[in-house]
C-alpha cells in the first residue's frame, strides 16, 4: 500500500547499504499528559526501547502503555504518537530500519517463510511482542547489544548490528509462526483505513492555525458523522479533537514566542485566537506559564 505524505517524517538512515539508525531520546521534567513523541509516520520499521519513565503510545488508533525494559514494534507506515503517564524524565531509544536491510536474504526459503512476511507487511508483529514471551530476556539483550555496537562504532559494527537485529526478529517470528493471523498479527484493515483518512486532516490541523475548523467540518473531511469521528479521532491521537487543536496552536505559539519578536497579541492572532486574554489563559492551561513568562525564560 502506498501512503500519502501527510505527517511523513523523512527519517534519515545512515547508509544506503545499511539502512538502520539509532536515536537516543529524552524529555526532561515532563508532566503526565504531555507529549513525548509527536504524531508522525515513516516508511521504516521502528523499535522503541523504554529506558526511563512511563508513557502511553497510540499506534494506528490503539493505545499501549510502556514502561522501562519494555519495547514496542511499530510497522512501516504506522501513525504513532506518545504521551507521558508519569512526572519526571522520560528516556527511550529508537531503532529505525528499512526492510531492505535484509535484501540479501530474499532468495533464502527459510527467510521467505518465516521473517519476510513481517518485513513485507503481510503479517505484523504484535506491538508489544514480549508480553508472555519466554525469549524476552534474550531479545532485550540482543537489542541492548545492538545499541552498544551502534554507540561504539568499532570496526565492523554494522555487521553485528544487523546480525543482532535479525536474530531478534527471527526469535519473534518463531514465537508467532504457529499462530493464525487472527491473533492480531495481520494488518487490521479498519485501522489502516482510519489512519490514511485522517493523515490529511491532521496535517491541516498542524499547519493551518488561523482557520477555525469545527468538529462537523472535520468529520465531513474524513466522511464520518461527528459522533464516530470523535471516537476515531480520540483513538488515533489519544486526545479529543478540541484538545488536539488547542495543543497544536499552543505549540506553534511557543515556537513563535521563542523564535520571533512578534507581540503576544500578534502571536495570538497567528494561531487563531482573536482574544489575547483567552490566548493567555489557554497557553497557561497547557504550558503551566503565561506567554510573557515563557518569553522571559525560554524552555
Short mmCIF file of C-alpha atoms in Angstrom, two decimals:
data_model
loop_
_atom_site.label_atom_id
_atom_site.label_comp_id
_atom_site.label_asym_id
_atom_site.label_seq_id
_atom_site.Cartn_x
_atom_site.Cartn_y
_atom_site.Cartn_z
CA UNK A 1 0.00 0.00 0.00
CA UNK A 2 1.30 3.46 -0.90
CA UNK A 3 0.60 6.02 1.80
CA UNK A 4 0.20 9.79 1.33
CA UNK A 5 2.98 12.06 2.55
CA UNK A 6 0.98 13.98 5.15
CA UNK A 7 2.68 13.68 8.55
CA UNK A 8 5.51 11.81 6.85
CA UNK A 9 8.83 12.06 8.67
CA UNK A 10 11.88 11.86 6.44
CA UNK A 11 13.91 9.75 8.84
CA UNK A 12 17.48 9.69 7.58
CA UNK A 13 19.18 6.31 7.74
CA UNK A 14 22.94 6.47 8.00
CA UNK A 15 24.00 4.48 4.94
CA UNK A 16 22.10 3.14 1.94
CA UNK A 17 23.88 -0.20 2.26
CA UNK A 18 22.90 -0.41 5.94
CA UNK A 19 19.54 1.38 6.25
CA UNK A 20 19.33 1.42 10.03
CA UNK A 21 19.70 4.22 12.57
CA UNK A 22 19.68 4.56 16.35
CA UNK A 23 18.17 7.58 18.12
CA UNK A 24 18.60 8.29 21.84
CA UNK A 25 15.64 10.40 23.02
CA UNK A 26 14.94 12.14 26.30
CA UNK A 27 12.32 14.55 27.61
CA UNK A 28 13.21 16.08 30.97
CA UNK A 29 10.77 17.34 33.59
CA UNK A 30 7.71 16.15 31.73
CA UNK A 31 4.22 16.09 33.24
CA UNK A 32 1.51 13.44 32.80
CA UNK A 33 -0.37 14.06 29.56
CA UNK A 34 2.47 16.00 27.94
CA UNK A 35 3.64 14.86 24.53
CA UNK A 36 6.87 12.86 24.46
CA UNK A 37 6.59 11.74 20.83
CA UNK A 38 4.84 13.85 18.21
CA UNK A 39 2.33 12.34 15.80
CA UNK A 40 4.07 11.13 12.64
CA UNK A 41 4.75 8.20 10.36
CA UNK A 42 7.56 6.99 8.13
CA UNK A 43 8.14 4.10 5.77
CA UNK A 44 10.59 2.35 8.10
CA UNK A 45 10.11 -0.10 10.95
CA UNK A 46 10.72 1.27 14.42
CA UNK A 47 11.52 -0.49 17.69
CA UNK A 48 11.20 1.67 20.81
CA UNK A 49 13.11 0.54 23.90
CA UNK A 50 11.88 2.32 27.03
CA UNK A 51 14.69 3.22 29.42
CA UNK A 52 13.09 5.54 31.99
CA UNK A 53 9.58 6.77 32.75
CA UNK A 54 6.14 5.56 31.76
CA UNK A 55 4.27 6.51 28.60
CA UNK A 56 1.11 5.86 26.62
CA UNK A 57 1.69 5.31 22.91
CA UNK A 58 -1.09 5.43 20.34
CA UNK A 59 -0.13 3.34 17.32
CA UNK A 60 -2.63 3.13 14.45
CA UNK A 61 -5.52 4.08 16.75
CA UNK A 62 -4.67 1.65 19.55
CA UNK A 63 -3.25 2.61 22.98
CA UNK A 64 -0.26 0.84 24.54
CA UNK A 65 1.34 1.57 27.90
CA UNK A 66 5.09 1.16 28.00
CA UNK A 67 7.44 1.05 30.99
CA UNK A 68 11.21 0.64 31.47
CA UNK A 69 12.72 -2.51 29.94
CA UNK A 70 9.72 -2.91 27.63
CA UNK A 71 9.65 -2.48 23.88
CA UNK A 72 7.14 -1.81 21.14
CA UNK A 73 7.40 -2.64 17.45
CA UNK A 74 5.90 -0.10 15.03
CA UNK A 75 5.37 -1.30 11.46
CA UNK A 76 6.34 0.79 8.46
CA UNK A 77 3.66 3.38 7.73
CA UNK A 78 2.17 3.23 11.22
CA UNK A 79 0.93 6.51 12.69
CA UNK A 80 2.32 6.86 16.20
CA UNK A 81 2.24 9.42 18.99
CA UNK A 82 3.18 9.28 22.68
CA UNK A 83 2.23 10.97 25.95
CA UNK A 84 3.79 10.80 29.41
CA UNK A 85 1.98 8.85 32.12
CA UNK A 86 4.32 9.87 34.93
CA UNK A 87 6.01 13.05 36.09
CA UNK A 88 9.76 13.37 35.73
CA UNK A 89 12.13 12.31 32.98
CA UNK A 90 11.49 10.02 30.03
CA UNK A 91 14.28 8.31 28.12
CA UNK A 92 13.91 5.87 25.27
CA UNK A 93 15.90 4.52 22.35
CA UNK A 94 14.51 4.16 18.82
CA UNK A 95 15.94 1.60 16.41
CA UNK A 96 14.69 2.61 12.96
CA UNK A 97 15.37 0.36 9.99
CA UNK A 98 14.16 -0.31 6.49
CA UNK A 99 13.19 -3.79 5.34
CA UNK A 100 15.78 -3.50 2.57
CA UNK A 101 18.44 -4.05 5.26
CA UNK A 102 17.87 -7.77 4.73
CA UNK A 103 17.57 -7.80 0.93
CA UNK A 104 20.31 -10.40 0.51
CA UNK A 105 18.06 -12.92 2.26
CA UNK A 106 15.15 -12.62 -0.17
CA UNK A 107 16.04 -15.85 -2.00
CA UNK A 108 16.50 -17.86 1.18
CA UNK A 109 13.46 -20.17 1.54
CA UNK A 110 13.52 -20.17 5.36
CA UNK A 111 13.70 -16.37 5.44
CA UNK A 112 10.90 -16.18 2.86
CA UNK A 113 8.67 -18.37 5.00
CA UNK A 114 9.45 -17.10 8.49
CA UNK A 115 10.71 -13.49 8.54
CA UNK A 116 9.89 -11.99 5.14
CA UNK A 117 6.09 -11.83 5.70
CA UNK A 118 6.70 -9.39 8.58
CA UNK A 119 9.19 -7.29 6.65
CA UNK A 120 6.85 -7.15 3.65
CA UNK A 121 3.82 -6.22 5.76
CA UNK A 122 1.83 -9.39 5.03
CA UNK A 123 1.98 -10.11 8.75
CA UNK A 124 2.60 -7.79 11.67
CA UNK A 125 4.31 -8.47 14.96
CA UNK A 126 2.18 -7.57 17.98
CA UNK A 127 3.06 -4.02 19.02
CA UNK A 128 4.15 -5.36 22.43
CA UNK A 129 5.59 -8.70 21.34
CA UNK A 130 7.41 -9.61 24.56
CA UNK A 131 4.34 -9.97 26.76
CA UNK A 132 4.34 -13.59 27.96
CA UNK A 133 7.38 -14.24 25.76
CA UNK A 134 9.82 -16.88 27.00
CA UNK A 135 12.67 -15.35 24.97
CA UNK A 136 12.03 -11.80 26.24
CA UNK A 137 15.32 -11.51 28.13
CA UNK A 138 17.27 -12.86 25.15
CA UNK A 139 15.61 -10.41 22.75
CA UNK A 140 16.15 -7.43 25.07
CA UNK A 141 19.79 -8.49 25.50
CA UNK A 142 20.27 -8.68 21.72
CA UNK A 143 18.80 -5.20 21.25
CA UNK A 144 20.86 -3.78 24.12
CA UNK A 145 23.98 -5.21 22.49
CA UNK A 146 22.86 -3.69 19.18
CA UNK A 147 22.64 -0.28 20.88
CA UNK A 148 26.11 -0.77 22.36
CA UNK A 149 27.59 -1.65 18.97
CA UNK A 150 25.91 1.35 17.35
CA UNK A 151 27.21 3.70 20.02
CA UNK A 152 30.74 2.25 19.98
CA UNK A 153 31.05 2.16 16.18
CA UNK A 154 34.07 -0.12 16.26
CA UNK A 155 35.30 -1.81 13.10
CA UNK A 156 32.56 -3.97 11.60
CA UNK A 157 29.86 -2.75 13.96
CA UNK A 158 27.37 -2.66 11.07
CA UNK A 159 27.65 -6.43 10.68
CA UNK A 160 26.99 -7.07 14.36
CA UNK A 161 24.11 -4.57 14.45
CA UNK A 162 22.50 -6.30 11.50
CA UNK A 163 23.10 -9.78 12.91
CA UNK A 164 21.66 -8.96 16.32
CA UNK A 165 18.58 -7.31 14.84
CA UNK A 166 17.98 -10.26 12.52
CA UNK A 167 18.38 -12.66 15.45
CA UNK A 168 15.79 -10.71 17.45
CA UNK A 169 13.35 -10.63 14.52
CA UNK A 170 13.82 -14.35 13.90
CA UNK A 171 13.09 -15.19 17.55
CA UNK A 172 9.94 -13.07 17.38
CA UNK A 173 8.85 -14.62 14.09
CA UNK A 174 9.45 -18.11 15.50
CA UNK A 175 7.30 -17.23 18.51
CA UNK A 176 4.31 -16.27 16.36
CA UNK A 177 4.89 -18.69 13.47
CA UNK A 178 2.41 -21.25 14.78
CA UNK A 179 -0.36 -18.73 15.50
CA UNK A 180 -3.01 -17.70 12.95
CA UNK A 181 -3.20 -14.09 11.70
CA UNK A 182 -6.46 -13.67 13.62
CA UNK A 183 -4.47 -13.22 16.83
CA UNK A 184 -3.65 -9.68 15.76
CA UNK A 185 -0.63 -10.38 13.56
CA UNK A 186 -2.37 -9.43 10.34
CA UNK A 187 -2.86 -5.79 9.33
CA UNK A 188 -6.21 -4.62 10.66
CA UNK A 189 -7.94 -3.18 7.59
CA UNK A 190 -10.19 -0.86 9.59
CA UNK A 191 -7.25 0.70 11.41
CA UNK A 192 -5.27 1.13 8.20
CA UNK A 193 -8.24 2.84 6.57
CA UNK A 194 -8.68 5.17 9.55
CA UNK A 195 -5.00 6.00 9.52
CA UNK A 196 -4.94 7.08 5.89
CA UNK A 197 -8.20 9.04 6.04
CA UNK A 198 -7.03 11.08 9.00
CA UNK A 199 -3.49 11.89 7.82
CA UNK A 200 -4.53 14.82 5.63
CA UNK A 201 -6.82 16.24 8.30
CA UNK A 202 -4.14 16.12 10.99
CA UNK A 203 -1.62 17.72 8.64
CA UNK A 204 -4.11 20.54 8.16
CA UNK A 205 -4.56 20.98 11.91
CA UNK A 206 -0.80 21.17 12.38
CA UNK A 207 -0.23 23.78 9.66
CA UNK A 208 -3.38 25.91 9.25
CA UNK A 209 -3.75 27.59 12.62
CA UNK A 210 -5.86 30.58 11.64
CA UNK A 211 -8.76 28.72 10.07
CA UNK A 212 -11.34 27.65 12.62
CA UNK A 213 -12.26 24.02 11.92
CA UNK A 214 -15.39 22.71 13.61
CA UNK A 215 -15.92 19.09 14.59
CA UNK A 216 -18.62 18.88 11.92
CA UNK A 217 -16.30 20.19 9.19
CA UNK A 218 -13.50 17.85 10.26
CA UNK A 219 -15.90 14.91 10.30
CA UNK A 220 -17.04 15.72 6.76
CA UNK A 221 -13.43 15.78 5.58
CA UNK A 222 -12.97 12.13 6.60
CA UNK A 223 -16.51 11.06 5.62
CA UNK A 224 -17.73 10.25 9.13
CA UNK A 225 -20.58 11.54 11.22
CA UNK A 226 -19.46 13.73 14.17
CA UNK A 227 -20.11 11.03 16.79
CA UNK A 228 -17.99 8.37 15.11
CA UNK A 229 -15.43 10.97 14.10
CA UNK A 230 -14.84 11.99 17.73
CA UNK A 231 -14.41 8.37 18.79
CA UNK A 232 -11.98 7.59 15.98
CA UNK A 233 -10.00 10.80 16.47
CA UNK A 234 -9.51 10.04 20.18
CA UNK A 235 -8.40 6.50 19.33
CA UNK A 236 -5.90 7.73 16.78
CA UNK A 237 -4.33 10.65 18.66
CA UNK A 238 -5.10 9.97 22.32
CA UNK A 239 -6.79 13.38 22.61
CA UNK A 240 -10.19 14.83 21.82
CA UNK A 241 -10.45 16.93 18.68
CA UNK A 242 -10.65 20.20 20.65
CA UNK A 243 -7.69 19.22 22.84
CA UNK A 244 -5.60 18.34 19.81
CA UNK A 245 -6.40 21.63 18.07
CA UNK A 246 -5.51 23.54 21.24
CA UNK A 247 -2.22 21.66 21.66
CA UNK A 248 -1.25 22.35 18.04
CA UNK A 249 -1.96 26.05 18.44
CA UNK A 250 -0.20 26.35 21.78
CA UNK A 251 2.87 24.52 20.47
CA UNK A 252 3.01 26.86 17.48
CA UNK A 253 2.59 29.83 19.82
CA UNK A 254 5.50 28.57 21.92
CA UNK A 255 7.66 28.38 18.81
CA UNK A 256 6.72 31.94 17.81
CA UNK A 257 7.36 33.25 21.32
CA UNK A 258 10.86 31.81 21.37
CA UNK A 259 11.87 32.37 17.75
CA UNK A 260 10.26 35.68 16.76
CA UNK A 261 9.83 39.21 18.09
CA UNK A 262 6.09 39.31 17.36
CA UNK A 263 3.91 40.70 20.12
CA UNK A 264 1.77 38.37 22.18
CA UNK A 265 -1.35 39.79 20.52
CA UNK A 266 0.14 39.13 17.08
CA UNK A 267 1.05 35.58 18.06
CA UNK A 268 -2.44 35.00 19.45
CA UNK A 269 -3.92 36.06 16.11
CA UNK A 270 -1.41 33.93 14.19
CA UNK A 271 -2.58 30.77 15.97
CA UNK A 272 -6.27 31.54 15.58
CA UNK A 273 -7.06 33.20 18.92
CA UNK A 274 -8.81 36.54 18.38
CA UNK A 275 -8.91 37.32 22.10
CA UNK A 276 -5.44 37.80 23.65
CA UNK A 277 -6.84 37.23 27.15
CA UNK A 278 -8.28 33.87 26.10
CA UNK A 279 -4.97 33.04 24.43
CA UNK A 280 -3.07 33.73 27.65
CA UNK A 281 -5.48 31.52 29.61
CA UNK A 282 -5.21 28.74 27.02
CA UNK A 283 -1.41 28.92 26.93
CA UNK A 284 -1.15 28.70 30.70
CA UNK A 285 -3.59 25.78 30.76
CA UNK A 286 -1.30 23.69 28.54
CA UNK A 287 2.16 25.03 29.38
CA UNK A 288 1.78 25.97 33.04
CA UNK A 289 3.08 29.51 32.49
CA UNK A 290 1.82 32.61 30.70
CA UNK A 291 3.14 33.63 27.26
CA UNK A 292 5.03 36.56 28.76
CA UNK A 293 6.67 34.26 31.32
CA UNK A 294 7.61 31.83 28.54
CA UNK A 295 9.35 34.59 26.64
CA UNK A 296 11.29 35.68 29.74
CA UNK A 297 12.56 32.17 30.49
CA UNK A 298 12.77 30.10 27.31
CA UNK A 299 12.41 26.36 27.75
#
